GROMACS .gro file of C-alpha atoms in nm:
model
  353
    1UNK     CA    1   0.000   0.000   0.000
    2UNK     CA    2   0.151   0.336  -0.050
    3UNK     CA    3   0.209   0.569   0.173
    4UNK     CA    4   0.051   0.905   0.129
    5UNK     CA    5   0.217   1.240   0.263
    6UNK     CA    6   0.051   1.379   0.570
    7UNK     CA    7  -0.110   1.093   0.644
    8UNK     CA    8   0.037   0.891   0.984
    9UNK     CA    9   0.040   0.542   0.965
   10UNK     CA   10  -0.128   0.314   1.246
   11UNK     CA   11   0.130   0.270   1.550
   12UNK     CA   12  -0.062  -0.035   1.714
   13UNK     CA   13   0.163  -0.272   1.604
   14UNK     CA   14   0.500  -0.112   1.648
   15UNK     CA   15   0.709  -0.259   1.960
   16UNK     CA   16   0.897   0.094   1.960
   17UNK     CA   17   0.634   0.316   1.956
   18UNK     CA   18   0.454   0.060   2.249
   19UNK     CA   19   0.762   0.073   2.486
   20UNK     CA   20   0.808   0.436   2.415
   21UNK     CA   21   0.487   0.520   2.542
   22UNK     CA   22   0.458   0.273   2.856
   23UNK     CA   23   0.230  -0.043   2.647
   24UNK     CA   24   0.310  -0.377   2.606
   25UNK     CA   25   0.502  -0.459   2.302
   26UNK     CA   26   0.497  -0.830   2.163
   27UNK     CA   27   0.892  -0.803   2.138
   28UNK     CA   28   1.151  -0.600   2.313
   29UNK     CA   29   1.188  -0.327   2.061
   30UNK     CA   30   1.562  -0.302   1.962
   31UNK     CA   31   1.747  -0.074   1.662
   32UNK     CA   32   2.134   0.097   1.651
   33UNK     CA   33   2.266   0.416   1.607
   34UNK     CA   34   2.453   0.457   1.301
   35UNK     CA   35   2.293   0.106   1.182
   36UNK     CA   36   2.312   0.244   0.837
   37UNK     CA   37   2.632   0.321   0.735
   38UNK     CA   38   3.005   0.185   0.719
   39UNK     CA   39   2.976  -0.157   0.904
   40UNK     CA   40   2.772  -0.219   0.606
   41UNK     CA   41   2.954  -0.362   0.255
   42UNK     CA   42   2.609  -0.281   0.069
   43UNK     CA   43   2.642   0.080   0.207
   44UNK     CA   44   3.005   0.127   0.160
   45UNK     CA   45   2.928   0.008  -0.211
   46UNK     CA   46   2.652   0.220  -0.298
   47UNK     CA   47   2.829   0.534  -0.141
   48UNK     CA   48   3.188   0.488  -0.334
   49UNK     CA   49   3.135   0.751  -0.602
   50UNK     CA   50   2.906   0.979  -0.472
   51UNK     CA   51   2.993   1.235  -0.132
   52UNK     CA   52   2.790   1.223   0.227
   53UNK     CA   53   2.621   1.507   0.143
   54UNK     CA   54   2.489   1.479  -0.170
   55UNK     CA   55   2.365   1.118  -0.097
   56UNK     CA   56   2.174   1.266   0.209
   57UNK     CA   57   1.983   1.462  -0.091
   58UNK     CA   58   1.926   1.204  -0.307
   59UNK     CA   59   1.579   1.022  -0.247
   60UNK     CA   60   1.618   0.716  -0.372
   61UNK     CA   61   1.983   0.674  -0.204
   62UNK     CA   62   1.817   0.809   0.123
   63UNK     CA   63   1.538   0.522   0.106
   64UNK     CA   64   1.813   0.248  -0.013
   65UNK     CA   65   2.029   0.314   0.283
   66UNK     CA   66   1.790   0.359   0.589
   67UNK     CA   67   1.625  -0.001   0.471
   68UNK     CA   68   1.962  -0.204   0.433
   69UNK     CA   69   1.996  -0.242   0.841
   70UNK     CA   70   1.621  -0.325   0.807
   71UNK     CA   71   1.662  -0.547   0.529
   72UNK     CA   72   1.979  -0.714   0.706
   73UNK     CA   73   1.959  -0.678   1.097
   74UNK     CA   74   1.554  -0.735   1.114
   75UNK     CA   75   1.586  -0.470   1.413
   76UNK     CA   76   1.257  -0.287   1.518
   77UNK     CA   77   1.283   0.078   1.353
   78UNK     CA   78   1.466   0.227   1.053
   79UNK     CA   79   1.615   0.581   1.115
   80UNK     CA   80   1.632   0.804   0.862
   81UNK     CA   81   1.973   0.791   0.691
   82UNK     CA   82   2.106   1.189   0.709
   83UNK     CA   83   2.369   1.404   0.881
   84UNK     CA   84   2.292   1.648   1.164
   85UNK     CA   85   2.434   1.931   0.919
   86UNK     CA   86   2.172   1.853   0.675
   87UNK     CA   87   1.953   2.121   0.755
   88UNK     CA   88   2.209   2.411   0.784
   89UNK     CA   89   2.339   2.293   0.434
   90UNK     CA   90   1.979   2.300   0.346
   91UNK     CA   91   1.940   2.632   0.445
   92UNK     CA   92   2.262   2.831   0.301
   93UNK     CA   93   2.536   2.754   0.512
   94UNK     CA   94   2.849   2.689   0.294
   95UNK     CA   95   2.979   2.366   0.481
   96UNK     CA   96   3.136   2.058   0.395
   97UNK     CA   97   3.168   1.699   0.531
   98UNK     CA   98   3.492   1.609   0.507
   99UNK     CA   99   3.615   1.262   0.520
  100UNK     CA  100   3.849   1.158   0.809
  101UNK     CA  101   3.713   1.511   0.968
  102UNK     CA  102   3.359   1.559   1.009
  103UNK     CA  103   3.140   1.875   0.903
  104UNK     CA  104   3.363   2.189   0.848
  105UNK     CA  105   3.256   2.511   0.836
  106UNK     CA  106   3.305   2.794   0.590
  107UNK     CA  107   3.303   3.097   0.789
  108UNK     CA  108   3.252   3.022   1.159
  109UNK     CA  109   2.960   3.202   1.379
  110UNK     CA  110   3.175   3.434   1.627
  111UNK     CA  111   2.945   3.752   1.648
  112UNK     CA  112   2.611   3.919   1.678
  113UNK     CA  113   2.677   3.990   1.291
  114UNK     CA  114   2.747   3.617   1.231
  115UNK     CA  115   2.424   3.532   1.399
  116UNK     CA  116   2.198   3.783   1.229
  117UNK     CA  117   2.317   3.640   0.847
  118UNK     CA  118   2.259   3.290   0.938
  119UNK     CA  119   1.967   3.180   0.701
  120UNK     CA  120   1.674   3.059   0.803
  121UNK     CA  121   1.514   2.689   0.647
  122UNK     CA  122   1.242   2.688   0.391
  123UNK     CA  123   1.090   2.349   0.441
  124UNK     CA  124   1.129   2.343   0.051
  125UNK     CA  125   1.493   2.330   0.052
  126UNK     CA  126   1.449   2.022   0.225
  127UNK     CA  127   1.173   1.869  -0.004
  128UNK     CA  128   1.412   1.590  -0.149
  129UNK     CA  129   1.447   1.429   0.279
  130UNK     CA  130   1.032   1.412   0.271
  131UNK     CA  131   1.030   1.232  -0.025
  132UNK     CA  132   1.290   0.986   0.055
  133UNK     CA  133   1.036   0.922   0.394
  134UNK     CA  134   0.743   0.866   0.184
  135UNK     CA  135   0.969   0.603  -0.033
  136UNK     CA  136   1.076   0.448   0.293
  137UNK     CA  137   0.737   0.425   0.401
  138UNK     CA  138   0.594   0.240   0.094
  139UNK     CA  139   0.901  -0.003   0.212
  140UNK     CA  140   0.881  -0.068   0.558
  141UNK     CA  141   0.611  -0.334   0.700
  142UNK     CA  142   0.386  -0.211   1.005
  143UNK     CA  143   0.564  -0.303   1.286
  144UNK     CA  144   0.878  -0.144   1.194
  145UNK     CA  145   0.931   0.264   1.308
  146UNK     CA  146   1.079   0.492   1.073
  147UNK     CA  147   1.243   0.737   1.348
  148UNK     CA  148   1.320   1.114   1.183
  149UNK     CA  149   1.600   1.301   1.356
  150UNK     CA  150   1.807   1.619   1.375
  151UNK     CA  151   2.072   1.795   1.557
  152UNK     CA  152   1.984   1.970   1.881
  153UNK     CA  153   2.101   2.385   1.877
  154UNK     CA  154   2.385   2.337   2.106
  155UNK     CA  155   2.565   2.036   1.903
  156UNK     CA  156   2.478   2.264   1.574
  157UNK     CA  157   2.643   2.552   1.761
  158UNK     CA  158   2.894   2.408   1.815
  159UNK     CA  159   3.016   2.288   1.503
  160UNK     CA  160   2.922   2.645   1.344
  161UNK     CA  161   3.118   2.842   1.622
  162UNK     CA  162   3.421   2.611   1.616
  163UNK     CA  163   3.427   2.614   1.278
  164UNK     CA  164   3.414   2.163   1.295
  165UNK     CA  165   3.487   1.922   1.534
  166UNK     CA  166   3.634   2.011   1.857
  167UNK     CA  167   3.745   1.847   2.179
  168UNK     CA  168   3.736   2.168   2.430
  169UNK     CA  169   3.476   2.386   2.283
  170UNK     CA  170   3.678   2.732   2.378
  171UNK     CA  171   3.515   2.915   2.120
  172UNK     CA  172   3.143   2.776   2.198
  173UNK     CA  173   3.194   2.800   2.607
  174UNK     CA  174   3.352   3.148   2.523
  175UNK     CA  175   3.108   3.306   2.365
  176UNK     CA  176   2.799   3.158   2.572
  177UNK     CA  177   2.965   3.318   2.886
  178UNK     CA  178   3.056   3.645   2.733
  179UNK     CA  179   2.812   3.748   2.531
  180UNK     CA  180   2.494   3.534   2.666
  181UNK     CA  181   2.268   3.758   2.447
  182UNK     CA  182   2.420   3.689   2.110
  183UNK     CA  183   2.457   3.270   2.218
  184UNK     CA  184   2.057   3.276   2.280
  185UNK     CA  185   1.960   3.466   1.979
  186UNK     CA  186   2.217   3.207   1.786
  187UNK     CA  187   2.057   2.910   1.951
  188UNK     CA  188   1.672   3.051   1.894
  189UNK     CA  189   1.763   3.056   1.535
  190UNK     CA  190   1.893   2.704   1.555
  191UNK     CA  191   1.581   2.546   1.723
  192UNK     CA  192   1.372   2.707   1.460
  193UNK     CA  193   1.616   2.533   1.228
  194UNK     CA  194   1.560   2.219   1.406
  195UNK     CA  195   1.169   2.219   1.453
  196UNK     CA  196   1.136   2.282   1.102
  197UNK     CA  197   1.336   2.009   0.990
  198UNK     CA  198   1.167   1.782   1.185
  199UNK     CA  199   0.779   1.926   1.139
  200UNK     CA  200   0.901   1.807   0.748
  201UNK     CA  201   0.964   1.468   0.836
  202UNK     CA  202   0.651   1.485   1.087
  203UNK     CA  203   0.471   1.562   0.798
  204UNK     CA  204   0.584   1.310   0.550
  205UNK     CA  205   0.474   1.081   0.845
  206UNK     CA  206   0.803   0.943   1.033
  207UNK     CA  207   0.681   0.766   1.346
  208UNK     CA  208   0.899   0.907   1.601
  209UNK     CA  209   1.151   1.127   1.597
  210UNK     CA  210   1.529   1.152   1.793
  211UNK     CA  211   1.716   1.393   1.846
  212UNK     CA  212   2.067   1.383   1.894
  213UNK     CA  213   2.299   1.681   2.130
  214UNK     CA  214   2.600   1.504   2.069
  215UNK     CA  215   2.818   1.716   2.191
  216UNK     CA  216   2.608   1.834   2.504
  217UNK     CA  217   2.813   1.622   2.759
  218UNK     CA  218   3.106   1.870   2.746
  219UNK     CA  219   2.859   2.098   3.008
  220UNK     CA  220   2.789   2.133   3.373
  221UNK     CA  221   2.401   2.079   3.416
  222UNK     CA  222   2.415   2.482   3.557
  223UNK     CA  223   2.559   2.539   3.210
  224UNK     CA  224   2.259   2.329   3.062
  225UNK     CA  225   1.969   2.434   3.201
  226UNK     CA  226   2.082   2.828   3.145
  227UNK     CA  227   2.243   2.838   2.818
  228UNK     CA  228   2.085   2.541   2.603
  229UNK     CA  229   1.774   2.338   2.819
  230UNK     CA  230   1.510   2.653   2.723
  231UNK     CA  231   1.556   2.595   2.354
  232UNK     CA  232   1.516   2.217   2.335
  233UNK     CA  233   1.223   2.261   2.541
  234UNK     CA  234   1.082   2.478   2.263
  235UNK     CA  235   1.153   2.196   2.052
  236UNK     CA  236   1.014   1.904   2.197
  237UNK     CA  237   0.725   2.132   2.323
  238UNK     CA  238   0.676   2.249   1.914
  239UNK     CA  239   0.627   1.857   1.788
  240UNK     CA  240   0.404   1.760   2.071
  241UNK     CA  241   0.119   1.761   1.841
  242UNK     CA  242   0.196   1.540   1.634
  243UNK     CA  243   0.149   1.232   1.933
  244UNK     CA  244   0.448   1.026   1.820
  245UNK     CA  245   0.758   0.930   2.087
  246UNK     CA  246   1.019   1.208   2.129
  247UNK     CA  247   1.357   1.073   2.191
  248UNK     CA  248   1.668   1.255   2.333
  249UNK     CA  249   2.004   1.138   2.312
  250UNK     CA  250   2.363   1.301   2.407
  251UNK     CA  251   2.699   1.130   2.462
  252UNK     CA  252   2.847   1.180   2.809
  253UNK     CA  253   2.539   1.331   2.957
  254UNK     CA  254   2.503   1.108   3.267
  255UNK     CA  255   2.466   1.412   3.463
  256UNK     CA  256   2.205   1.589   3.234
  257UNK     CA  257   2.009   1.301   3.228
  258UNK     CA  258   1.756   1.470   3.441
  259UNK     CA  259   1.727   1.796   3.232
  260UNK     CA  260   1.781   1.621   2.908
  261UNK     CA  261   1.451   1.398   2.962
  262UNK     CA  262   1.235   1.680   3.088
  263UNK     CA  263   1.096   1.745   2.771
  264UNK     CA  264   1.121   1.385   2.606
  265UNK     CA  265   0.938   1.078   2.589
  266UNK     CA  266   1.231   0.870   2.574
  267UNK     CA  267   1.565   0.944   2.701
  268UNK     CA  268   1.880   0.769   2.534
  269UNK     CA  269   2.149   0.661   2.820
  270UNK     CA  270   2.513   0.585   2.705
  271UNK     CA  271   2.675   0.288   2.816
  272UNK     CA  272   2.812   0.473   3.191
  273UNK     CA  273   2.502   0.478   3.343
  274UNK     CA  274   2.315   0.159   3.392
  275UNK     CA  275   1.926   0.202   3.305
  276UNK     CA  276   1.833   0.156   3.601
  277UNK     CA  277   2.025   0.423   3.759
  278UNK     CA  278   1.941   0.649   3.506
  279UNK     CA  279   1.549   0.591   3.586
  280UNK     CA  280   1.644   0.725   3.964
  281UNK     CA  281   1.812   1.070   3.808
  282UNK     CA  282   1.558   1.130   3.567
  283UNK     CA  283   1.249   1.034   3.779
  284UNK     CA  284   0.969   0.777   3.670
  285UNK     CA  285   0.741   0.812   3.327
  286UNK     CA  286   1.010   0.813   3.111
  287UNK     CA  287   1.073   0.560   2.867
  288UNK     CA  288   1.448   0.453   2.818
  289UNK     CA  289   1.691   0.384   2.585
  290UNK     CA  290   2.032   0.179   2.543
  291UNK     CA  291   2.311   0.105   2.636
  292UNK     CA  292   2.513  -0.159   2.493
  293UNK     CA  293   2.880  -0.037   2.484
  294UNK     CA  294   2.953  -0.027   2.110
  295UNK     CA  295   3.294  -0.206   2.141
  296UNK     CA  296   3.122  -0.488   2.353
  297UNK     CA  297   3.037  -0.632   1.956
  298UNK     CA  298   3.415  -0.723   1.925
  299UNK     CA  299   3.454  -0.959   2.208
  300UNK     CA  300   3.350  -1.256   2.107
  301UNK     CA  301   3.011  -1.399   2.101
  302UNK     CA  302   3.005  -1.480   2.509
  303UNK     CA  303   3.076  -1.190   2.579
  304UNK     CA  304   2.796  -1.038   2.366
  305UNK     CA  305   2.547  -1.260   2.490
  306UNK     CA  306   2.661  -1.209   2.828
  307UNK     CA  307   2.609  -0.789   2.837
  308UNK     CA  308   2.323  -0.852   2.624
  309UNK     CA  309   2.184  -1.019   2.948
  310UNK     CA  310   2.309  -0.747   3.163
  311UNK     CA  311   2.156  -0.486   2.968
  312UNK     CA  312   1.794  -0.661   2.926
  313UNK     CA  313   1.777  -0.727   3.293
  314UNK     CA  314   1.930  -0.394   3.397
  315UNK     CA  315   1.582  -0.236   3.160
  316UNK     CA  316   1.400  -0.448   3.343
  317UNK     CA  317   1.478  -0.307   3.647
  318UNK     CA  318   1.481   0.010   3.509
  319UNK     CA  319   1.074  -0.058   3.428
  320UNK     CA  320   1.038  -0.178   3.763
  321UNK     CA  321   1.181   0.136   3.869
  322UNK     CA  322   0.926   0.360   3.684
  323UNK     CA  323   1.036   0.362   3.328
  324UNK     CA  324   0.768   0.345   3.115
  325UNK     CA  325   0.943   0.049   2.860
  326UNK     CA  326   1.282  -0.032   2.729
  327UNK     CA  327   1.401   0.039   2.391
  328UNK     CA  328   1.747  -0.179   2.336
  329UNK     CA  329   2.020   0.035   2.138
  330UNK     CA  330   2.398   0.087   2.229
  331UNK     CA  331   2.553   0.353   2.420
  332UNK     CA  332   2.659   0.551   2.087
  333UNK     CA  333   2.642   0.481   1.732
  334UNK     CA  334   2.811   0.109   1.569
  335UNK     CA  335   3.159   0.152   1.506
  336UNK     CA  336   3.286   0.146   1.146
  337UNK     CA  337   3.420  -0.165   1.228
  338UNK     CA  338   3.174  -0.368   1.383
  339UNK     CA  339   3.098  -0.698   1.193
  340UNK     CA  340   2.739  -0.670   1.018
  341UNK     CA  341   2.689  -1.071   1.156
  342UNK     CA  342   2.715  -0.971   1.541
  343UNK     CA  343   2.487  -0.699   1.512
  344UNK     CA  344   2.226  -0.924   1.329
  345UNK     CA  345   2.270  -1.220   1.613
  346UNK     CA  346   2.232  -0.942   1.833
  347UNK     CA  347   1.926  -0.835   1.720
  348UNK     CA  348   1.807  -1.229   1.687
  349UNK     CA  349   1.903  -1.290   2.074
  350UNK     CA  350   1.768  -0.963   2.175
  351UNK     CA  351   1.454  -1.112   2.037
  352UNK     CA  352   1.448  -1.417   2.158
  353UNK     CA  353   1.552  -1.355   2.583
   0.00000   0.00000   0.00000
């Protein structure tokens, strides 16, 4: 059957979507970050000639990509394939994605100037990544989630300020304390950024939606709740209506956990904080996701079956505790490396315990 734009499909049979919003689901729901992508041959085949970017605007390559894990893995919800600089490429930013680097920047945001010429997003510039979620629809069956995503402000900030990747953040922490007025007008213009990147793949009908402050664990939760918590409020508060699960996920943010979930349906836990721990900080409701440490999938099949265990009994307890469900996922995204085989017996055992 195909799948019609602005239409939502029927969630009752999802395991995600049921353990996301405190039901029953006939499996434990299970899916990886970064399961589409260089642990895959078929990926790293179809993506030879042609750059990250310009794939993440192709339809067709969008669809192909977000269903091989699906196709391979059998896990519980395919996310759409894309890069968190999508949307300020989208809207004007001159940017690359350089291999070996990560997203550079042109001309880096350092001023009130700066901030005033940063574009805003026309949903239209984006009009290709709806498309390529109504061809993904048409593919998946309906139990399997299509999860949207984007970048939170702060991780976006960060890469504009710094100019790319960084592993102190001087320039981002510098200007936030300096010059608070021009870091909140920068980061209003980045959740408006955000929520309209995400109200397009809302609208093309994804069936929940993540997003991802990747970089958020490099601040004090003072630092958090001031300087970045009042603009992801705005947008998890702006895609409320649309009554699918709202997942937030940061690396290192054990100690945000509380302010990071405020706003969410699901909070994402790396692989230092057990789930059940994590339910205490953030406070019962909440559904929960994780945390398989990525590099547990090189260790051998005991050991994978072993901190499989641990982790489904640990979200377990976690539900006991007052989490709402379990989603299984790791702690971060699947390393390049990772054999494709040990994520699909993963996702078979996972299934079956």
């Amino acid at each position: 059957m195909s799948h019609a734009p602005g239409t939502r499909r029927s969630h009752s049979r999802m395991p995600l979507v049921a353990a996301a919003r405190g039901e029953s689901p006939v499996r434990r729901p299970v899916w990886f970050m970064r399961q589409a992508g260089r642990s895959l041959p078929e990926y790293r085949a179809i993506r030879a000639e042609i750059g990250m970017l310009e794939s993440c605007f192709d339809p067709d390559l969008v669809c192909e990509i977000t269903m091989q894990p699906v196709r391979r893995h059998d896990v519980d919800a395919a996310i759409l394939f894309s890069d968190i600089v999508v949307p300020l490429k989208a809207a004007g930013v001159d940017l690359d994605i350089v291999a070996g680097t990560g997203p550079v920047i042109a001309a880096p945001i350092r001023s009130t100037a700066d901030v005033a010429a940063l574009p805003r997003l026309d949903p239209a510039a984006v009009g290709a990544v709806a498309r390529a979620v109504t061809k993904i629809l048409d593919q998946l069956d309906e139990t399997t989630a299509l999860i949207g995503f984007a970048g939170a402000p702060f991780t976006l900030a960060s890469y504009l300020i710094e100019g790319g990747p960084s592993r102190n953040y001087v320039h981002t922490k510098a200007l936030m304390r300096s010059d608070p007025d021009t870091w909140h007008a920068l980061m209003a213009r980045l959740a408006d950024i955000t929520i309209t990147f995400l109200q397009v793949q809302l609208d093309a009908g994804v069936d929940a939606v993540q997003v991802f402050d990747s970089w958020a664990g490099a601040l004090s939760e003072a630092d958090y709740r001031t300087f970045v918590a009042p603009h992801v409020d705005r947008v998890f508060a702006e895609l409320a209506e649309y009554g699918v699960p709202r997942i937030h996920f940061g690396v290192g943010t054990g100690e945000l956990l509380a302010a990071m979930a405020e706003p969410a349906d699901v909070i994402g836990v790396d692989w230092r904080v057990p789930l059940e721990e994590a339910v205490h900080r953030v406070g019962p409701g909440k559904a929960v996701q994780g945390n398989l440490d990525p590099t547990v999938l090189f260790a051998g099949p005991a050991v994978v079956e072993q901190e499989i265990q641990r982790v489904l009994d640990d979200g377990r307890r976690a539900v006991a505790a007052g989490a709402a469900g379990h989603i299984v996922n790791l702690g971060h995204g699947v390393l390049p490396d990772t054999d494709p085989d040990v994520l699909t017996r993963a996702v078979e055992l996972i299934h079956t315990l």
